[in-house]
Amino acid sequence: MSGDITSLNQNVWDCDPDLFELIQKEKKRQLHGLEMIASENFTSLPVLQCLSSCLHNKYSEGLPGQRYYGGNEYIDEIEILCQKRALEAFRLDPAEWGVNVQPYSGSPANLAVYTAVVEPHGRIMGLDLPDGGHLSHGFMTATKKISASSIFFESMPYKVDPNTGLINYDSLAETAKLFKPKLIIAGISCYSRCLDYERFRKIAAENGAYLFSDMAHISGLVAAGVIPSPFEYSDIVSTTTHKTLRGPRGGVIFFRKGVRSVNKAGEKVMYDLESKINQAVFPGLQGGPHNNTIAGIATAFLQAKTPEFRNYQEQVVANARQLCVGLQKYGYKVVTGGTDVHLLLVDLRSAGITGARAEKILEEISIACNKNTVPGDKSALNPSGIRLGTPALTTRGFKEKDIDEVVDFIHRGLQLSKEVTKISGPKLVDFKRVLKEDDTIIQKVNELREEVEAFSRTFPLPGYPDY
């Protein structure tokens, strides 16, 4: 019947039970498993409520007060509130910093930064992906440009010392003198130590480059004040909002305002980043912002200013360090020898295990992590390590004693992978086949999985109780 909206008000479990069954299976997987992917977290009920709100319905291309559509009175207020809370969460003076909260996620945010300040085929430098950098920081191989940041811009990576796993700042300084980048990226995807932003600033200044800090992984730790902040030394800072910050999946760009430098004539050179970055986000790369996500980001920033949030971030780091110590006691090598943040990288070469097999066996026993390159690896497709993180487990209430249990599960899983390899031989496809076909292995995997899941179920998940 025309105008009948009864069908639009049905619950998803009534109108689409097949889909809802899959959603519930995912909820069960999250509750029963140990989530150790360093870039994942469990967001709060207030964030989920924002994401499923009426704000999703509104189109609002442009900035507050400058929209291309009518009816944005309250949407403007929400975005302005989000901007205000973003600056407050990182203790920033609005006279010195501005912020754009519209990027859809971290990679689009980074591309917007490059689009704003680096001309096409201009030069950028970021930490190489095999050394702990991110795809969006310019990754390319000898035969192929992998990410848009290397397709549209000229990329030169900097590296870590292969012996220590630590960034080689001296080498970065020498390479920058030769390459003369327009922008240097201080950011990581799998690097377990705090960055030396002061040294980055000095290298950027020596070469007339912007310093762009991508704090996507560590922004929650920065907001809580438990690790050094990039803002003192950076021109531009980006972040995702769903990792340690524990908000919805989105991105944010902070940019300097005011005086950038004073020239030889004593004249002030002003920053012009605000209009460039805002225009790069829209209309340069995006259309209408996701207003429900912006509201979720706003409430996540409010949470980030609480004492409870600081306590949470301190526990994230404590748990990561406990995880390091526990794995090292079993003889596993942790790259850089430890961690200052929420993640660690385990080099499995000395244990005789590949990253892909480790990831697969841990997934089979309901521990989620990801295979990862370690310094010295030749191929990102066949890496020698795994990346482990503690934000999600800490959200569920894990403390150091619980992490000790997790270490034991990981060790037993990795030892089991060696048993499988003895049967399967070196090929991953055969490894996976043995996991499915060998009755003895299947029984051992099932028994260990049941232990892991029984343990995991004792810890709650935030959010809706059933989905």
Short mmCIF file of C-alpha atoms in Angstrom, two decimals, residues 122-125 174-183 206-209:
data_model
loop_
_atom_site.label_atom_id
_atom_site.label_comp_id
_atom_site.label_asym_id
_atom_site.label_seq_id
_atom_site.Cartn_x
_atom_site.Cartn_y
_atom_site.Cartn_z
CA GLY A 122 55.72 15.16 -5.28
CA ARG A 123 57.99 13.36 -2.84
CA ILE A 124 57.05 11.65 0.42
CA MET A 125 58.98 9.50 2.90
CA GLU A 174 70.99 11.18 5.10
CA THR A 175 68.38 9.86 2.66
CA ALA A 176 66.17 12.92 3.18
CA LYS A 177 69.08 15.21 2.28
CA LEU A 178 69.34 13.44 -1.07
CA PHE A 179 65.65 12.84 -1.77
CA LYS A 180 64.36 16.24 -0.55
CA PRO A 181 60.79 15.14 0.29
CA LYS A 182 57.92 17.58 0.52
CA LEU A 183 56.53 15.57 3.43
CA GLU A 206 66.55 20.59 7.58
CA ASN A 207 64.84 19.75 4.31
CA GLY A 208 61.97 22.24 4.30
CA ALA A 209 59.48 19.38 4.59
#
